[in-house]
Amino acid sequence: MVQDVSDMSAAQPFRWAILGTGGVARKFVLDLKQVGATAQIAASRDPENARRFAKSLGLPEAAPSYDDAVSAAVDAVYIATPPAQHEAHALMAIAAGKPVLIEKPFALDARAARRIVLAAREAGVFCMEAMWTRFQPLIETIAAHIAAGELGEIRGFEARFCAATIPDAGSSLFDPERGGGGLMHRGIYPLSVARHLLGPIEAEWTAAHLGDTGVDEESCLTLRHSSGALSTIRSSLRANGPDGVVIYGTAATAYLAGPVYRPTGGHIQPTSPAPAATGQAGPRRFEAFRESTAGLRVSRALHRIRGYRGAKPLSAPFRGNGYHYQAQAVADAVRKGELEEPRMPLGQSLELMEVVDRARAAWGMMP
């Protein structure tokens, strides 16, 4: 089945079916007004939740079931249910010929992700992971700076998403059966951005701390990309930490202020390589001052001054809450009859799920 776009025009609002009624679904619906799109119908495992959701947000309809929502007169389906349900709901939408946007993480594991990708490609139906960070203005801005060579050769990337949360076995965040864990829910953002900016991942080294609920409460990934660049990804469910992205190039370093999933500012700091140390000390009087308390204070002050010299500010504020950029990308692609979006292609969603699976297998979380 190939998606039918013959009755779709840019003049009419792009209509969405919403599967899931949690906080992320609410944010998505609220931001659709930024691009003139509309949420037509909502569904939940509890029909009463769907009715409350539809009423509170002004949706025309609340579906009695997920199948009814997918079968409605809509242009695309947004899946915001827990990761363990993504595959079933995505396959339902694809079978109905409806373009589908699947909230991150794309699926419960790589096997499920592979089945979704295969089904979408065989049916000729648009499908995309809702990794909204890739569509944020600042990420597109820094990608353009990298492509223009302003940072030189990219050699490294560091990013963190650490936020303390009280453990709750009833929450999907802490439930391994429902796709919980810090990497799946937090680390997936910087992991996806690293893949987007640095290229394919060819090797990874990982470590994690598993909590009593069996999910990774702390994790760290070091990745080698095909370009030779290295990236380090840190995520936590239990501890707060500095949130942001640093991209190291041979000509400049880019600093993106957090939150990592929706950065809006930062700066590019030009750098220049220093000559290799020769081991020669120089004049004794100068060396004595340089290694003294006063000399080290002067050195630190000069370092701070040099650190801001020539810095290029980066600013790319978003409209609304930032969810509408990916919604517009889906609408544009579907109206053009495209089956994938180049900023978040299905092959990369599958690649990232395979990286996540290998990490979780190393930690003893996979069957």
Tab-separated table of C-alpha atoms in Angstrom:
chain	number	residue	atom	x	y	z
A	1	MET	CA	0.000	0.000	0.000
A	2	VAL	CA	1.424	3.387	-1.032
A	3	GLN	CA	0.314	6.450	0.869
A	4	ASP	CA	-2.211	8.586	-1.007
A	5	VAL	CA	-1.349	12.294	-1.051
A	6	SER	CA	-3.663	13.274	-3.901
A	7	ASP	CA	-6.205	14.996	-1.640
A	8	MET	CA	-3.599	16.796	0.461
A	9	SER	CA	-2.536	20.396	-0.095
A	10	ALA	CA	-0.490	22.907	1.812
A	11	ALA	CA	-3.609	25.102	2.099
A	12	GLN	CA	-5.551	22.688	4.297
A	13	PRO	CA	-4.445	21.923	7.864
A	14	PHE	CA	-2.366	18.790	8.251
A	15	ARG	CA	-4.425	16.453	10.472
A	16	TRP	CA	-2.929	14.217	13.140
A	17	ALA	CA	-4.157	11.201	15.086
A	18	ILE	CA	-2.526	11.103	18.533
A	19	LEU	CA	-1.841	7.720	20.143
A	20	GLY	CA	-1.041	8.200	23.827
A	21	THR	CA	-2.160	10.929	26.196
A	22	GLY	CA	0.895	11.588	28.363
A	23	GLY	CA	2.896	14.759	28.847
A	24	VAL	CA	4.863	14.499	25.593
A	25	ALA	CA	1.645	14.026	23.586
A	26	ARG	CA	0.213	17.161	25.190
A	27	LYS	CA	3.305	19.182	24.288
A	28	PHE	CA	3.160	17.945	20.702
A	29	VAL	CA	-0.518	18.853	20.316
A	30	LEU	CA	-0.082	22.284	21.899
A	31	ASP	CA	2.680	23.195	19.447
A	32	LEU	CA	0.874	22.140	16.265
A	33	LYS	CA	-0.767	25.576	16.115
A	34	GLN	CA	2.677	27.023	15.321
A	35	VAL	CA	2.490	25.446	11.867
A	36	GLY	CA	-1.264	25.531	11.284
A	37	ALA	CA	-1.660	21.791	11.803
A	38	THR	CA	-4.362	20.169	13.902
A	39	ALA	CA	-4.806	17.183	16.187
A	40	GLN	CA	-8.004	15.565	14.948
A	41	ILE	CA	-8.412	12.577	17.225
A	42	ALA	CA	-6.748	10.991	20.254
A	43	ALA	CA	-6.635	7.459	21.628
A	44	SER	CA	-5.475	5.856	24.846
A	45	ARG	CA	-5.591	2.354	26.344
A	46	ASP	CA	-8.276	3.865	28.601
A	47	PRO	CA	-10.990	5.560	26.484
A	48	GLU	CA	-11.806	7.863	29.378
A	49	ASN	CA	-8.234	9.197	29.311
A	50	ALA	CA	-8.679	9.889	25.598
A	51	ARG	CA	-11.903	11.805	26.258
A	52	ARG	CA	-10.289	13.926	28.963
A	53	PHE	CA	-7.263	14.583	26.757
A	54	ALA	CA	-9.420	15.589	23.771
A	55	LYS	CA	-11.643	17.840	25.859
A	56	SER	CA	-8.784	19.635	27.620
A	57	LEU	CA	-6.978	20.382	24.340
A	58	GLY	CA	-10.004	21.022	22.140
A	59	LEU	CA	-9.660	17.983	19.866
A	60	PRO	CA	-12.773	17.203	17.807
A	61	GLU	CA	-12.736	13.480	18.619
A	62	ALA	CA	-11.698	10.879	21.184
A	63	ALA	CA	-11.387	7.374	19.761
A	64	PRO	CA	-12.676	4.309	21.642
A	65	SER	CA	-9.546	2.400	20.555
A	66	TYR	CA	-6.174	2.861	18.903
A	67	ASP	CA	-7.481	1.129	15.782
A	68	ASP	CA	-10.332	3.631	15.501
A	69	ALA	CA	-7.884	6.534	15.741
A	70	VAL	CA	-5.641	5.104	13.031
A	71	SER	CA	-8.671	4.508	10.788
A	72	ALA	CA	-9.902	8.104	11.107
A	73	ALA	CA	-9.620	10.723	8.350
A	74	VAL	CA	-6.141	11.970	9.254
A	75	ASP	CA	-2.952	12.691	7.336
A	76	ALA	CA	-0.512	11.121	9.815
A	77	VAL	CA	-0.318	9.257	13.119
A	78	TYR	CA	1.826	10.379	16.047
A	79	ILE	CA	2.762	7.573	18.445
A	80	ALA	CA	3.492	8.720	21.998
A	81	THR	CA	2.760	5.485	23.837
A	82	PRO	CA	5.457	3.663	25.905
A	83	PRO	CA	8.336	2.157	23.851
A	84	ALA	CA	7.062	-1.407	24.378
A	85	GLN	CA	3.931	-0.483	22.397
A	86	HIS	CA	5.606	1.395	19.562
A	87	GLU	CA	5.959	-1.581	17.264
A	88	ALA	CA	2.319	-2.691	17.481
A	89	HIS	CA	1.008	0.835	16.997
A	90	ALA	CA	3.427	1.638	14.170
A	91	LEU	CA	2.532	-1.550	12.301
A	92	MET	CA	-1.154	-0.719	12.795
A	93	ALA	CA	-0.698	2.713	11.237
A	94	ILE	CA	1.476	1.410	8.398
A	95	ALA	CA	-1.066	-1.315	7.586
A	96	ALA	CA	-3.702	1.426	7.320
A	97	GLY	CA	-1.452	3.355	4.914
A	98	LYS	CA	-0.997	6.263	7.335
A	99	PRO	CA	2.306	8.123	7.600
A	100	VAL	CA	3.679	7.650	11.093
A	101	LEU	CA	5.856	9.632	13.490
A	102	ILE	CA	7.154	7.451	16.348
A	103	GLU	CA	8.271	9.061	19.590
A	104	LYS	CA	11.793	8.272	20.713
A	105	PRO	CA	13.116	5.767	21.530
A	106	PHE	CA	12.014	4.340	18.187
A	107	ALA	CA	11.195	0.878	19.559
A	108	LEU	CA	11.744	-1.459	22.488
A	109	ASP	CA	14.812	-2.976	20.807
A	110	ALA	CA	16.557	-3.273	17.448
A	111	ARG	CA	14.528	-6.328	16.417
A	112	ALA	CA	11.285	-4.395	16.796
A	113	ALA	CA	12.826	-1.385	15.048
A	114	ARG	CA	13.870	-3.568	12.128
A	115	ARG	CA	10.331	-4.908	11.734
A	116	ILE	CA	8.909	-1.371	11.686
A	117	VAL	CA	11.426	-0.226	9.080
A	118	LEU	CA	10.802	-3.264	6.885
A	119	ALA	CA	7.022	-2.837	7.080
A	120	ALA	CA	7.170	0.862	6.177
A	121	ARG	CA	9.491	0.299	3.239
A	122	GLU	CA	7.534	-2.652	1.900
A	123	ALA	CA	4.255	-0.745	2.175
A	124	GLY	CA	5.666	2.479	0.753
A	125	VAL	CA	4.484	4.471	3.783
A	126	PHE	CA	6.315	7.410	5.346
A	127	CYS	CA	7.854	6.633	8.742
A	128	MET	CA	10.143	8.636	11.033
A	129	GLU	CA	11.444	8.638	14.582
A	130	ALA	CA	10.331	11.719	16.530
A	131	MET	CA	13.842	12.792	17.480
A	132	TRP	CA	12.797	16.442	17.688
A	133	THR	CA	16.284	17.592	18.717
A	134	ARG	CA	17.605	17.059	15.188
A	135	PHE	CA	15.070	19.561	13.856
A	136	GLN	CA	15.826	22.318	16.374
A	137	PRO	CA	17.172	25.534	14.803
A	138	LEU	CA	20.465	25.501	16.732
A	139	ILE	CA	21.288	21.927	15.704
A	140	GLU	CA	20.711	22.871	12.080
A	141	THR	CA	22.849	25.989	12.607
A	142	ILE	CA	25.820	24.108	14.059
A	143	ALA	CA	25.520	21.430	11.367
A	144	ALA	CA	25.868	24.204	8.765
A	145	HIS	CA	28.970	25.599	10.511
A	146	ILE	CA	30.520	22.122	10.534
A	147	ALA	CA	29.677	21.552	6.869
A	148	ALA	CA	31.287	24.906	6.014
A	149	GLY	CA	34.514	23.777	7.690
A	150	GLU	CA	34.489	26.491	10.375
A	151	LEU	CA	35.430	24.003	13.104
A	152	GLY	CA	38.055	22.287	10.967
A	153	GLU	CA	38.260	18.511	11.266
A	154	ILE	CA	35.865	17.279	13.957
A	155	ARG	CA	37.772	15.188	16.481
A	156	GLY	CA	35.482	14.940	19.503
A	157	PHE	CA	32.009	15.397	20.964
A	158	GLU	CA	30.792	15.389	24.562
A	159	ALA	CA	27.212	15.629	25.788
A	160	ARG	CA	25.272	14.867	28.945
A	161	PHE	CA	21.666	14.487	29.998
A	162	CYS	CA	21.566	13.924	33.753
A	163	ALA	CA	18.447	14.577	35.853
A	164	ALA	CA	17.718	13.219	39.318
A	165	THR	CA	14.447	11.288	39.513
A	166	ILE	CA	12.947	9.434	42.475
A	167	PRO	CA	12.894	5.701	41.575
A	168	ASP	CA	9.407	4.351	40.959
A	169	ALA	CA	8.962	0.773	39.772
A	170	GLY	CA	5.498	1.723	38.481
A	171	SER	CA	6.961	4.263	36.070
A	172	SER	CA	7.993	3.186	32.578
A	173	LEU	CA	11.210	5.139	33.176
A	174	PHE	CA	12.284	2.482	35.711
A	175	ASP	CA	10.604	-0.551	34.124
A	176	PRO	CA	12.906	-2.671	31.900
A	177	GLU	CA	9.910	-4.492	30.398
A	178	ARG	CA	8.550	-1.195	29.088
A	179	GLY	CA	11.841	0.095	27.723
A	180	GLY	CA	13.022	2.041	30.756
A	181	GLY	CA	16.519	3.203	31.583
A	182	GLY	CA	18.670	6.296	31.336
A	183	LEU	CA	20.104	5.464	27.916
A	184	MET	CA	16.718	4.851	26.300
A	185	HIS	CA	15.043	7.943	27.732
A	186	ARG	CA	17.879	10.442	28.184
A	187	GLY	CA	21.093	9.282	26.602
A	188	ILE	CA	19.281	8.664	23.314
A	189	TYR	CA	19.181	12.447	22.677
A	190	PRO	CA	22.936	13.155	22.741
A	191	LEU	CA	23.583	9.772	21.103
A	192	SER	CA	21.379	10.741	18.162
A	193	VAL	CA	22.959	14.196	17.877
A	194	ALA	CA	26.458	12.658	17.897
A	195	ARG	CA	25.476	10.320	15.063
A	196	HIS	CA	23.891	13.217	13.175
A	197	LEU	CA	26.942	15.479	13.377
A	198	LEU	CA	29.861	13.017	13.430
A	199	GLY	CA	28.653	10.249	11.140
A	200	PRO	CA	28.250	6.454	11.424
A	201	ILE	CA	29.290	4.678	14.613
A	202	GLU	CA	31.794	1.880	14.075
A	203	ALA	CA	32.774	0.955	17.657
A	204	GLU	CA	31.597	1.630	21.190
A	205	TRP	CA	32.753	1.122	24.780
A	206	THR	CA	30.187	1.353	27.546
A	207	ALA	CA	29.666	1.200	31.301
A	208	ALA	CA	26.558	1.451	33.461
A	209	HIS	CA	25.208	1.173	36.980
A	210	LEU	CA	21.960	-0.818	37.236
A	211	GLY	CA	19.520	0.139	39.966
A	212	ASP	CA	17.295	-2.136	42.031
A	213	THR	CA	14.587	-1.925	39.375
A	214	GLY	CA	16.944	-3.446	36.796
A	215	VAL	CA	17.408	-0.420	34.539
A	216	ASP	CA	20.556	1.581	33.880
A	217	GLU	CA	20.377	4.511	36.271
A	218	GLU	CA	23.793	5.753	35.144
A	219	SER	CA	25.495	5.119	31.833
A	220	CYS	CA	28.483	6.281	29.845
A	221	LEU	CA	29.228	5.523	26.184
A	222	THR	CA	32.405	6.260	24.275
A	223	LEU	CA	31.947	5.936	20.524
A	224	ARG	CA	34.301	5.927	17.569
A	225	HIS	CA	32.763	7.249	14.390
A	226	SER	CA	33.782	6.304	10.860
A	227	SER	CA	35.401	9.742	10.495
A	228	GLY	CA	37.785	8.873	13.339
A	229	ALA	CA	36.074	11.300	15.728
A	230	LEU	CA	35.286	10.156	19.268
A	231	SER	CA	32.131	10.998	21.204
A	232	THR	CA	31.278	10.573	24.873
A	233	ILE	CA	27.666	10.285	26.005
A	234	ARG	CA	26.651	10.490	29.676
A	235	SER	CA	23.137	9.915	31.045
A	236	SER	CA	21.664	9.605	34.516
A	237	LEU	CA	18.294	9.001	36.128
A	238	ARG	CA	19.545	9.608	39.667
A	239	ALA	CA	21.999	12.519	39.619
A	240	ASN	CA	21.869	16.034	38.260
A	241	GLY	CA	24.748	17.345	36.228
A	242	PRO	CA	25.819	20.017	33.743
A	243	ASP	CA	23.730	19.771	30.615
A	244	GLY	CA	25.098	20.691	27.212
A	245	VAL	CA	27.191	19.770	24.189
A	246	VAL	CA	30.832	20.434	23.298
A	247	ILE	CA	32.120	19.733	19.786
A	248	TYR	CA	35.905	19.716	19.349
A	249	GLY	CA	37.406	20.643	15.994
A	250	THR	CA	40.969	21.319	14.879
A	251	ALA	CA	40.103	24.962	14.104
A	252	ALA	CA	37.461	25.757	16.725
A	253	THR	CA	35.413	24.369	19.581
A	254	ALA	CA	31.622	24.738	19.687
A	255	TYR	CA	29.817	25.017	23.010
A	256	LEU	CA	26.037	24.493	22.996
A	257	ALA	CA	24.218	25.399	26.187
A	258	GLY	CA	21.659	22.953	27.541
A	259	PRO	CA	19.159	21.513	27.654
A	260	VAL	CA	20.735	18.997	25.324
A	261	TYR	CA	17.376	18.038	23.800
A	262	ARG	CA	16.485	21.668	22.952
A	263	PRO	CA	19.582	23.910	22.880
A	264	THR	CA	19.115	27.542	21.885
A	265	GLY	CA	22.468	29.244	22.412
A	266	GLY	CA	26.199	28.861	22.684
A	267	HIS	CA	29.340	29.997	20.959
A	268	ILE	CA	32.142	28.913	18.658
A	269	GLN	CA	35.626	29.520	20.030
A	270	PRO	CA	38.425	29.569	17.418
A	271	THR	CA	41.556	27.687	18.431
A	272	SER	CA	45.065	27.374	17.084
A	273	PRO	CA	47.519	24.545	17.687
A	274	ALA	CA	50.499	25.261	19.913
A	275	PRO	CA	54.007	24.111	19.053
A	276	ALA	CA	55.180	20.934	20.694
A	277	ALA	CA	57.123	21.506	23.931
A	278	THR	CA	60.880	21.365	23.437
A	279	GLY	CA	61.728	20.693	27.073
A	280	GLN	CA	63.966	23.779	27.282
A	281	ALA	CA	63.267	25.867	30.373
A	282	GLY	CA	64.170	29.371	29.137
A	283	PRO	CA	65.583	32.151	31.368
A	284	ARG	CA	65.731	31.121	35.038
A	285	ARG	CA	64.097	34.343	36.298
A	286	PHE	CA	61.087	33.959	33.960
A	287	GLU	CA	60.734	30.272	34.819
A	288	ALA	CA	60.752	31.021	38.552
A	289	PHE	CA	57.988	33.633	38.147
A	290	ARG	CA	55.904	31.393	35.836
A	291	GLU	CA	55.917	28.581	38.398
A	292	SER	CA	55.209	30.852	41.382
A	293	THR	CA	51.788	31.513	42.939
A	294	ALA	CA	51.637	34.985	41.383
A	295	GLY	CA	52.717	33.644	38.002
A	296	LEU	CA	50.040	30.978	37.993
A	297	ARG	CA	47.401	33.576	38.852
A	298	VAL	CA	48.499	35.693	35.896
A	299	SER	CA	48.462	32.602	33.683
A	300	ARG	CA	44.884	31.766	34.699
A	301	ALA	CA	43.735	35.344	34.035
A	302	LEU	CA	45.337	35.349	30.578
A	303	HIS	CA	43.771	31.977	29.844
A	304	ARG	CA	40.310	33.339	30.629
A	305	ILE	CA	40.885	36.388	28.424
A	306	ARG	CA	42.158	34.284	25.532
A	307	GLY	CA	39.257	31.913	26.044
A	308	TYR	CA	36.716	34.517	24.910
A	309	ARG	CA	38.811	36.278	22.272
A	310	GLY	CA	37.228	35.910	18.853
A	311	ALA	CA	34.262	33.868	20.120
A	312	LYS	CA	31.318	33.775	17.726
A	313	PRO	CA	27.976	33.703	19.553
A	314	LEU	CA	25.391	31.142	18.473
A	315	SER	CA	21.722	31.947	18.939
A	316	ALA	CA	18.797	30.125	17.392
A	317	PRO	CA	15.674	30.592	19.526
A	318	PHE	CA	12.684	28.440	18.710
A	319	ARG	CA	9.016	29.321	18.372
A	320	GLY	CA	6.462	27.677	20.640
A	321	ASN	CA	7.906	24.790	22.621
A	322	GLY	CA	9.940	23.433	19.711
A	323	TYR	CA	7.901	20.326	18.886
A	324	HIS	CA	6.402	21.763	15.724
A	325	TYR	CA	9.638	21.620	13.707
A	326	GLN	CA	9.489	17.836	13.387
A	327	ALA	CA	5.719	17.984	12.742
A	328	GLN	CA	6.309	20.397	9.873
A	329	ALA	CA	9.089	18.174	8.513
A	330	VAL	CA	6.663	15.240	8.400
A	331	ALA	CA	3.946	17.313	6.712
A	332	ASP	CA	6.378	18.630	4.084
A	333	ALA	CA	7.751	15.166	3.320
A	334	VAL	CA	4.311	13.557	3.091
A	335	ARG	CA	2.982	16.292	0.813
A	336	LYS	CA	5.962	15.712	-1.490
A	337	GLY	CA	5.325	11.961	-1.501
A	338	GLU	CA	8.623	11.205	0.243
A	339	LEU	CA	8.961	8.087	2.400
A	340	GLU	CA	11.797	9.248	4.674
A	341	GLU	CA	13.172	12.529	6.013
A	342	PRO	CA	16.912	12.973	5.350
A	343	ARG	CA	17.545	14.562	8.754
A	344	MET	CA	16.213	11.466	10.543
A	345	PRO	CA	16.324	8.527	8.099
A	346	LEU	CA	15.105	5.095	9.155
A	347	GLY	CA	18.519	3.548	8.682
A	348	GLN	CA	19.940	5.782	11.401
A	349	SER	CA	17.088	5.008	13.805
A	350	LEU	CA	17.868	1.330	13.328
A	351	GLU	CA	21.621	1.900	13.698
A	352	LEU	CA	21.113	3.737	17.000
A	353	MET	CA	18.826	1.023	18.373
A	354	GLU	CA	21.533	-1.521	17.552
A	355	VAL	CA	24.069	0.555	19.524
A	356	VAL	CA	21.631	0.731	22.447
A	357	ASP	CA	21.021	-3.030	22.292
A	358	ARG	CA	24.732	-3.838	22.344
A	359	ALA	CA	25.215	-1.566	25.340
A	360	ARG	CA	22.290	-3.065	27.245
A	361	ALA	CA	23.452	-6.571	26.390
A	362	ALA	CA	26.877	-5.776	27.842
A	363	TRP	CA	25.147	-4.587	31.025
A	364	GLY	CA	23.048	-7.766	31.312
A	365	MET	CA	19.758	-6.032	30.470
A	366	MET	CA	18.932	-7.899	27.256
A	367	PRO	CA	17.482	-11.450	27.171
